[in-house]
Amino acid sequence: MQKKPKVSVVLPFRNAEKTLKEAVKSILDQSFSNFELLLVDNASTDGSVKIAEGFAHQDARIRLLTEPNVGLVYGLNAGLKHAQGEYIARMDADDIAYPKRLELQYKFLVQNPSVDVVATQIAFGSGDESKGIQAYIQWSNQLISHEEIQLNRFVDAPLIHPTVMFRRDLISEYGNYRYGDFPEDFELWLRWLEKGVHFYKLPQSLLYWRDHPHRLTRVDQRYRSETFYQVKSKYLFRWLQQHNPFHPEVVVWGAGRKSRQRVKLLEKTGIYIKAYIDVVANRTRTKPCIHYQDIEAPGKYFILSYLSNRGQRSRIKTYLLQKSYREGIDFLLVG
């Protein structure tokens, strides 16, 4: 009788005939071999299924599943439903896992029982070398510790989804991927972090993340910036309830039009904007607007920085730290 695998690799695919073979081969070439690979066909209409069938016939560790409901969330949950491993590893049909990825992640989780989710840094390739994607990856790769990940969760998704490995028990305890008008992975990280799940990121690039014009993060409406802010505001409100001593009042750094538009989503949850901070005093007349050099000493209000420019965000953080503000206690970066 074949024993259960330690790791279940869940790889949903839809019309991925150009990249699926390379992605699957990178899993089969892993230095760690005690895994099953669940290939979940999500209503493909190209040659993807034939490629998957060929691999399944060659290697008993591969199972081909069919999920007729179109959508990544359906494919992911179908894979989770059939997974037998103690640990779940995510993989996308676009990407390439480096040979020691599963081994290093599995060993880390075994040796660190207090950690529930371990991701990795990534290497990146793109046809058009999008500066926005590059900046995001550089930012994400810098978030290693649990503290760094949880403090930056409201800026953007702190983990690259296909790099993660996590304990399967998290699914039974906190639920699987949710379907809705939001990025399924970002919502999952926010939900788990809210529940106290412990995260970590290995400081090695163990996945080649291949960006292209047809990747879901580029074409699916659920990955629009507006949807990020909608799901983010819901969880941010609950975080502020627990951590903001001045709740429901906050002071927002960033009085420009874009910042004020995004803040409206937070106001709908019940948060009250006491004032704005900006490089120009009185930039808005709807609320008091403080010049950044005139902010009071820590302990007078809680600051949310809503500026999305990463360079500005970094400078604001440095400035506040120099003023003895404490991240997560006196201020938080939202992005």
Short mmCIF file of N, CA and C in Angstrom, two decimals, residues 165-297:
data_model
loop_
_atom_site.label_atom_id
_atom_site.label_comp_id
_atom_site.label_asym_id
_atom_site.label_seq_id
_atom_site.Cartn_x
_atom_site.Cartn_y
_atom_site.Cartn_z
N MET A 165 4.16 27.41 0.78
CA MET A 165 3.85 26.09 1.30
C MET A 165 3.25 26.32 2.68
N PHE A 166 2.16 25.61 2.99
CA PHE A 166 1.52 25.83 4.29
C PHE A 166 0.97 24.52 4.84
N ARG A 167 0.69 24.52 6.11
CA ARG A 167 0.14 23.35 6.78
C ARG A 167 -1.32 23.16 6.35
N ARG A 168 -1.67 21.95 5.96
CA ARG A 168 -3.01 21.69 5.45
C ARG A 168 -4.08 21.98 6.51
N ASP A 169 -3.74 21.83 7.79
CA ASP A 169 -4.71 22.07 8.86
C ASP A 169 -5.29 23.48 8.83
N LEU A 170 -4.58 24.43 8.22
CA LEU A 170 -5.08 25.80 8.15
C LEU A 170 -6.40 25.86 7.39
N ILE A 171 -6.55 25.00 6.40
CA ILE A 171 -7.77 25.01 5.58
C ILE A 171 -8.97 24.56 6.41
N SER A 172 -8.81 23.49 7.16
CA SER A 172 -9.93 23.01 7.97
C SER A 172 -10.24 23.96 9.11
N GLU A 173 -9.23 24.68 9.58
CA GLU A 173 -9.44 25.58 10.71
C GLU A 173 -9.99 26.94 10.30
N TYR A 174 -9.51 27.49 9.18
CA TYR A 174 -9.89 28.85 8.81
C TYR A 174 -10.59 28.96 7.45
N GLY A 175 -10.79 27.86 6.77
CA GLY A 175 -11.51 27.90 5.51
C GLY A 175 -10.60 27.94 4.30
N ASN A 176 -11.15 27.58 3.14
CA ASN A 176 -10.36 27.55 1.92
C ASN A 176 -10.43 28.89 1.19
N TYR A 177 -10.05 28.88 -0.09
CA TYR A 177 -10.08 30.12 -0.87
C TYR A 177 -11.53 30.56 -1.07
N ARG A 178 -11.77 31.86 -0.98
CA ARG A 178 -13.10 32.41 -1.16
C ARG A 178 -13.24 33.02 -2.54
N TYR A 179 -14.40 32.82 -3.12
CA TYR A 179 -14.67 33.38 -4.43
C TYR A 179 -15.37 34.73 -4.27
N GLY A 180 -14.90 35.73 -4.99
CA GLY A 180 -15.53 37.05 -4.92
C GLY A 180 -14.79 38.03 -5.81
N ASP A 181 -15.17 39.28 -5.73
CA ASP A 181 -14.56 40.33 -6.55
C ASP A 181 -13.32 40.87 -5.84
N PHE A 182 -12.35 39.97 -5.63
CA PHE A 182 -11.11 40.34 -4.97
C PHE A 182 -10.05 39.27 -5.28
N PRO A 183 -8.78 39.60 -5.10
CA PRO A 183 -7.72 38.61 -5.32
C PRO A 183 -7.79 37.54 -4.23
N GLU A 184 -7.95 36.29 -4.65
CA GLU A 184 -8.17 35.20 -3.69
C GLU A 184 -6.99 34.99 -2.75
N ASP A 185 -5.78 35.19 -3.23
CA ASP A 185 -4.62 34.96 -2.36
C ASP A 185 -4.48 36.08 -1.32
N PHE A 186 -4.67 37.34 -1.74
CA PHE A 186 -4.55 38.47 -0.83
C PHE A 186 -5.58 38.35 0.30
N GLU A 187 -6.80 37.98 -0.06
CA GLU A 187 -7.84 37.81 0.96
C GLU A 187 -7.46 36.70 1.93
N LEU A 188 -6.87 35.63 1.42
CA LEU A 188 -6.46 34.51 2.28
C LEU A 188 -5.37 34.94 3.25
N TRP A 189 -4.38 35.69 2.76
CA TRP A 189 -3.30 36.13 3.66
C TRP A 189 -3.87 37.06 4.75
N LEU A 190 -4.74 37.99 4.36
CA LEU A 190 -5.33 38.90 5.34
C LEU A 190 -6.15 38.14 6.38
N ARG A 191 -6.91 37.16 5.93
CA ARG A 191 -7.73 36.37 6.85
C ARG A 191 -6.87 35.57 7.82
N TRP A 192 -5.84 34.94 7.30
CA TRP A 192 -4.97 34.12 8.16
C TRP A 192 -4.18 34.98 9.13
N LEU A 193 -3.66 36.10 8.65
CA LEU A 193 -2.90 36.99 9.54
C LEU A 193 -3.81 37.53 10.65
N GLU A 194 -5.04 37.83 10.32
CA GLU A 194 -5.99 38.31 11.32
C GLU A 194 -6.23 37.25 12.39
N LYS A 195 -6.16 35.96 12.00
CA LYS A 195 -6.39 34.86 12.93
C LYS A 195 -5.13 34.48 13.72
N GLY A 196 -4.01 35.15 13.43
CA GLY A 196 -2.78 34.86 14.16
C GLY A 196 -1.89 33.82 13.53
N VAL A 197 -2.16 33.46 12.28
CA VAL A 197 -1.31 32.50 11.57
C VAL A 197 0.08 33.11 11.39
N HIS A 198 1.11 32.29 11.61
CA HIS A 198 2.50 32.78 11.57
C HIS A 198 3.11 32.53 10.19
N PHE A 199 3.67 33.59 9.61
CA PHE A 199 4.25 33.54 8.26
C PHE A 199 5.77 33.72 8.32
N TYR A 200 6.43 33.26 7.26
CA TYR A 200 7.87 33.51 7.09
C TYR A 200 8.19 33.37 5.61
N LYS A 201 9.28 34.01 5.19
CA LYS A 201 9.72 33.89 3.79
C LYS A 201 11.19 33.52 3.76
N LEU A 202 11.52 32.46 3.05
CA LEU A 202 12.92 32.06 2.92
C LEU A 202 13.65 33.12 2.09
N PRO A 203 14.85 33.50 2.52
CA PRO A 203 15.59 34.56 1.81
C PRO A 203 16.35 34.04 0.60
N GLN A 204 15.73 33.13 -0.14
CA GLN A 204 16.31 32.62 -1.38
C GLN A 204 15.26 32.68 -2.48
N SER A 205 15.72 32.91 -3.70
CA SER A 205 14.82 32.85 -4.85
C SER A 205 14.68 31.39 -5.26
N LEU A 206 13.49 30.83 -5.04
CA LEU A 206 13.27 29.41 -5.32
C LEU A 206 12.19 29.18 -6.37
N LEU A 207 11.76 30.28 -7.02
CA LEU A 207 10.77 30.18 -8.08
C LEU A 207 11.08 31.22 -9.13
N TYR A 208 10.99 30.81 -10.39
CA TYR A 208 11.08 31.76 -11.49
C TYR A 208 9.66 32.13 -11.88
N TRP A 209 9.30 33.37 -11.60
CA TRP A 209 7.93 33.88 -11.80
C TRP A 209 7.88 34.53 -13.16
N ARG A 210 7.15 33.90 -14.07
CA ARG A 210 7.14 34.37 -15.45
C ARG A 210 5.91 35.25 -15.69
N ASP A 211 6.15 36.51 -15.86
CA ASP A 211 5.05 37.45 -16.14
C ASP A 211 4.83 37.53 -17.64
N HIS A 212 3.57 37.71 -18.03
CA HIS A 212 3.26 37.86 -19.45
C HIS A 212 1.92 38.58 -19.57
N PRO A 213 1.58 39.10 -20.75
CA PRO A 213 0.37 39.92 -20.90
C PRO A 213 -0.93 39.20 -20.56
N HIS A 214 -0.92 37.85 -20.57
CA HIS A 214 -2.17 37.10 -20.36
C HIS A 214 -2.26 36.51 -18.95
N ARG A 215 -1.30 36.81 -18.10
CA ARG A 215 -1.36 36.29 -16.74
C ARG A 215 -2.58 36.89 -16.02
N LEU A 216 -3.19 36.09 -15.12
CA LEU A 216 -4.41 36.52 -14.45
C LEU A 216 -4.24 37.85 -13.73
N THR A 217 -3.07 38.06 -13.13
CA THR A 217 -2.86 39.30 -12.39
C THR A 217 -2.93 40.52 -13.29
N ARG A 218 -2.83 40.31 -14.60
CA ARG A 218 -2.90 41.42 -15.54
C ARG A 218 -4.29 41.57 -16.19
N VAL A 219 -5.00 40.45 -16.38
CA VAL A 219 -6.23 40.51 -17.17
C VAL A 219 -7.50 40.29 -16.36
N ASP A 220 -7.41 39.66 -15.20
CA ASP A 220 -8.61 39.38 -14.40
C ASP A 220 -9.03 40.62 -13.62
N GLN A 221 -10.32 40.96 -13.69
CA GLN A 221 -10.84 42.15 -13.02
C GLN A 221 -10.66 42.09 -11.51
N ARG A 222 -10.52 40.89 -10.96
CA ARG A 222 -10.36 40.77 -9.50
C ARG A 222 -9.01 41.31 -9.02
N TYR A 223 -8.09 41.55 -9.96
CA TYR A 223 -6.77 42.04 -9.57
C TYR A 223 -6.59 43.53 -9.84
N ARG A 224 -7.69 44.23 -10.12
CA ARG A 224 -7.60 45.67 -10.28
C ARG A 224 -7.24 46.30 -8.93
N SER A 225 -6.57 47.45 -8.97
CA SER A 225 -6.15 48.09 -7.72
C SER A 225 -7.35 48.40 -6.83
N GLU A 226 -8.50 48.72 -7.45
CA GLU A 226 -9.68 49.04 -6.66
C GLU A 226 -10.13 47.86 -5.81
N THR A 227 -10.02 46.63 -6.36
CA THR A 227 -10.45 45.47 -5.59
C THR A 227 -9.50 45.21 -4.42
N PHE A 228 -8.22 45.51 -4.61
CA PHE A 228 -7.27 45.39 -3.51
C PHE A 228 -7.69 46.30 -2.36
N TYR A 229 -8.06 47.54 -2.69
CA TYR A 229 -8.42 48.50 -1.65
C TYR A 229 -9.73 48.14 -0.97
N GLN A 230 -10.63 47.53 -1.70
CA GLN A 230 -11.91 47.13 -1.11
C GLN A 230 -11.72 46.05 -0.05
N VAL A 231 -10.99 44.99 -0.40
CA VAL A 231 -10.79 43.90 0.56
C VAL A 231 -9.86 44.35 1.68
N LYS A 232 -8.90 45.20 1.32
CA LYS A 232 -7.95 45.73 2.30
C LYS A 232 -8.67 46.57 3.37
N SER A 233 -9.61 47.41 2.95
CA SER A 233 -10.32 48.29 3.88
C SER A 233 -11.11 47.50 4.91
N LYS A 234 -11.71 46.40 4.48
CA LYS A 234 -12.50 45.55 5.37
C LYS A 234 -11.63 45.01 6.51
N TYR A 235 -10.46 44.49 6.17
CA TYR A 235 -9.58 43.91 7.19
C TYR A 235 -8.85 44.99 7.98
N LEU A 236 -8.54 46.11 7.32
CA LEU A 236 -7.87 47.21 8.00
C LEU A 236 -8.77 47.78 9.10
N PHE A 237 -10.06 47.91 8.82
CA PHE A 237 -11.00 48.40 9.82
C PHE A 237 -10.93 47.55 11.09
N ARG A 238 -10.93 46.23 10.91
CA ARG A 238 -10.92 45.35 12.09
C ARG A 238 -9.57 45.43 12.81
N TRP A 239 -8.49 45.62 12.04
CA TRP A 239 -7.17 45.77 12.67
C TRP A 239 -7.14 47.06 13.50
N LEU A 240 -7.68 48.13 12.96
CA LEU A 240 -7.68 49.41 13.67
C LEU A 240 -8.53 49.33 14.95
N GLN A 241 -9.60 48.58 14.89
CA GLN A 241 -10.43 48.39 16.08
C GLN A 241 -9.60 47.86 17.25
N GLN A 242 -8.66 46.99 16.95
CA GLN A 242 -7.87 46.33 17.99
C GLN A 242 -6.61 47.09 18.36
N HIS A 243 -6.06 47.87 17.42
CA HIS A 243 -4.72 48.43 17.63
C HIS A 243 -4.65 49.95 17.70
N ASN A 244 -5.69 50.64 17.27
CA ASN A 244 -5.66 52.11 17.27
C ASN A 244 -6.26 52.64 18.57
N PRO A 245 -5.45 53.23 19.44
CA PRO A 245 -5.98 53.72 20.72
C PRO A 245 -6.95 54.88 20.56
N PHE A 246 -6.99 55.50 19.37
CA PHE A 246 -7.89 56.62 19.12
C PHE A 246 -9.09 56.22 18.26
N HIS A 247 -9.29 54.94 18.11
CA HIS A 247 -10.37 54.42 17.27
C HIS A 247 -11.71 55.08 17.64
N PRO A 248 -12.49 55.53 16.63
CA PRO A 248 -12.34 55.29 15.19
C PRO A 248 -11.62 56.41 14.44
N GLU A 249 -10.92 57.30 15.15
CA GLU A 249 -10.27 58.44 14.50
C GLU A 249 -8.87 58.07 13.99
N VAL A 250 -8.54 58.53 12.80
CA VAL A 250 -7.19 58.41 12.27
C VAL A 250 -6.81 59.71 11.57
N VAL A 251 -5.52 59.91 11.38
CA VAL A 251 -5.01 61.00 10.56
C VAL A 251 -4.34 60.36 9.35
N VAL A 252 -4.69 60.83 8.17
CA VAL A 252 -4.21 60.21 6.93
C VAL A 252 -3.11 61.05 6.30
N TRP A 253 -1.98 60.42 6.04
CA TRP A 253 -0.88 61.09 5.33
C TRP A 253 -1.14 60.91 3.83
N GLY A 254 -1.37 62.03 3.16
CA GLY A 254 -1.67 62.01 1.73
C GLY A 254 -3.02 62.64 1.46
N ALA A 255 -3.02 63.91 1.04
CA ALA A 255 -4.28 64.63 0.83
C ALA A 255 -4.63 64.78 -0.65
N GLY A 256 -3.88 64.09 -1.52
CA GLY A 256 -4.17 64.16 -2.94
C GLY A 256 -5.47 63.45 -3.30
N ARG A 257 -5.91 63.66 -4.52
CA ARG A 257 -7.21 63.11 -4.96
C ARG A 257 -7.25 61.59 -4.87
N LYS A 258 -6.19 60.93 -5.29
CA LYS A 258 -6.19 59.47 -5.28
C LYS A 258 -6.26 58.92 -3.86
N SER A 259 -5.50 59.53 -2.96
CA SER A 259 -5.53 59.09 -1.56
C SER A 259 -6.92 59.28 -0.96
N ARG A 260 -7.52 60.43 -1.23
CA ARG A 260 -8.85 60.71 -0.66
C ARG A 260 -9.91 59.77 -1.21
N GLN A 261 -9.77 59.36 -2.48
CA GLN A 261 -10.72 58.42 -3.07
C GLN A 261 -10.62 57.06 -2.37
N ARG A 262 -9.39 56.63 -2.10
CA ARG A 262 -9.20 55.33 -1.47
C ARG A 262 -9.62 55.35 -0.01
N VAL A 263 -9.42 56.49 0.64
CA VAL A 263 -9.83 56.62 2.04
C VAL A 263 -11.34 56.51 2.19
N LYS A 264 -12.08 56.89 1.14
CA LYS A 264 -13.54 56.81 1.22
C LYS A 264 -14.02 55.39 1.51
N LEU A 265 -13.29 54.39 0.97
CA LEU A 265 -13.65 52.99 1.24
C LEU A 265 -13.50 52.68 2.73
N LEU A 266 -12.48 53.26 3.36
CA LEU A 266 -12.27 53.04 4.78
C LEU A 266 -13.33 53.78 5.60
N GLU A 267 -13.70 54.98 5.15
CA GLU A 267 -14.73 55.75 5.85
C GLU A 267 -16.06 55.01 5.86
N LYS A 268 -16.35 54.27 4.81
CA LYS A 268 -17.60 53.51 4.73
C LYS A 268 -17.67 52.43 5.80
N THR A 269 -16.52 51.99 6.30
CA THR A 269 -16.52 50.96 7.35
C THR A 269 -16.79 51.56 8.73
N GLY A 270 -16.69 52.90 8.84
CA GLY A 270 -16.93 53.55 10.12
C GLY A 270 -15.74 54.30 10.68
N ILE A 271 -14.64 54.32 9.94
CA ILE A 271 -13.45 55.07 10.38
C ILE A 271 -13.66 56.56 10.12
N TYR A 272 -13.25 57.39 11.07
CA TYR A 272 -13.40 58.85 10.94
C TYR A 272 -12.04 59.48 10.67
N ILE A 273 -11.95 60.23 9.58
CA ILE A 273 -10.71 60.92 9.22
C ILE A 273 -10.67 62.25 9.96
N LYS A 274 -9.80 62.34 10.94
CA LYS A 274 -9.70 63.56 11.75
C LYS A 274 -9.00 64.68 10.99
N ALA A 275 -7.97 64.33 10.22
CA ALA A 275 -7.20 65.33 9.48
C ALA A 275 -6.33 64.62 8.45
N TYR A 276 -5.73 65.42 7.57
CA TYR A 276 -4.78 64.92 6.58
C TYR A 276 -3.40 65.52 6.87
N ILE A 277 -2.37 64.84 6.39
CA ILE A 277 -1.00 65.35 6.43
C ILE A 277 -0.50 65.42 4.99
N ASP A 278 0.18 66.49 4.64
CA ASP A 278 0.66 66.61 3.26
C ASP A 278 1.86 67.55 3.24
N VAL A 279 2.53 67.59 2.09
CA VAL A 279 3.65 68.52 1.92
C VAL A 279 3.15 69.94 1.72
N VAL A 280 1.85 70.07 1.45
CA VAL A 280 1.22 71.39 1.30
C VAL A 280 0.14 71.53 2.37
N ALA A 281 0.29 72.51 3.23
CA ALA A 281 -0.72 72.73 4.27
C ALA A 281 -2.03 73.20 3.64
N ASN A 282 -3.13 72.78 4.25
CA ASN A 282 -4.46 73.19 3.78
C ASN A 282 -4.74 72.78 2.34
N ARG A 283 -4.19 71.62 1.95
CA ARG A 283 -4.40 71.17 0.57
C ARG A 283 -5.85 70.81 0.30
N THR A 284 -6.53 70.36 1.33
CA THR A 284 -7.96 70.07 1.20
C THR A 284 -8.74 70.87 2.22
N ARG A 285 -9.92 71.32 1.83
CA ARG A 285 -10.75 72.13 2.71
C ARG A 285 -11.81 71.32 3.43
N THR A 286 -11.99 70.07 3.03
CA THR A 286 -13.02 69.25 3.67
C THR A 286 -12.61 68.82 5.08
N LYS A 287 -11.31 68.73 5.31
CA LYS A 287 -10.76 68.35 6.61
C LYS A 287 -9.52 69.21 6.88
N PRO A 288 -9.13 69.37 8.14
CA PRO A 288 -7.85 70.05 8.41
C PRO A 288 -6.71 69.32 7.71
N CYS A 289 -5.76 70.08 7.18
CA CYS A 289 -4.62 69.49 6.47
C CYS A 289 -3.34 70.06 7.07
N ILE A 290 -2.56 69.20 7.70
CA ILE A 290 -1.36 69.59 8.44
C ILE A 290 -0.13 69.45 7.55
N HIS A 291 0.75 70.45 7.59
CA HIS A 291 2.04 70.29 6.92
C HIS A 291 2.83 69.22 7.67
N TYR A 292 3.52 68.35 6.92
CA TYR A 292 4.17 67.19 7.56
C TYR A 292 5.19 67.61 8.62
N GLN A 293 5.79 68.79 8.47
CA GLN A 293 6.77 69.22 9.47
C GLN A 293 6.11 69.70 10.77
N ASP A 294 4.79 69.84 10.74
CA ASP A 294 4.08 70.34 11.91
C ASP A 294 3.32 69.24 12.66
N ILE A 295 3.57 67.98 12.33
CA ILE A 295 2.86 66.92 13.04
C ILE A 295 3.29 66.90 14.51
N GLU A 296 2.38 66.50 15.37
CA GLU A 296 2.65 66.49 16.80
C GLU A 296 3.50 65.28 17.18
N ALA A 297 3.97 65.29 18.41
CA ALA A 297 4.76 64.17 18.92
C ALA A 297 3.89 62.92 18.99
#
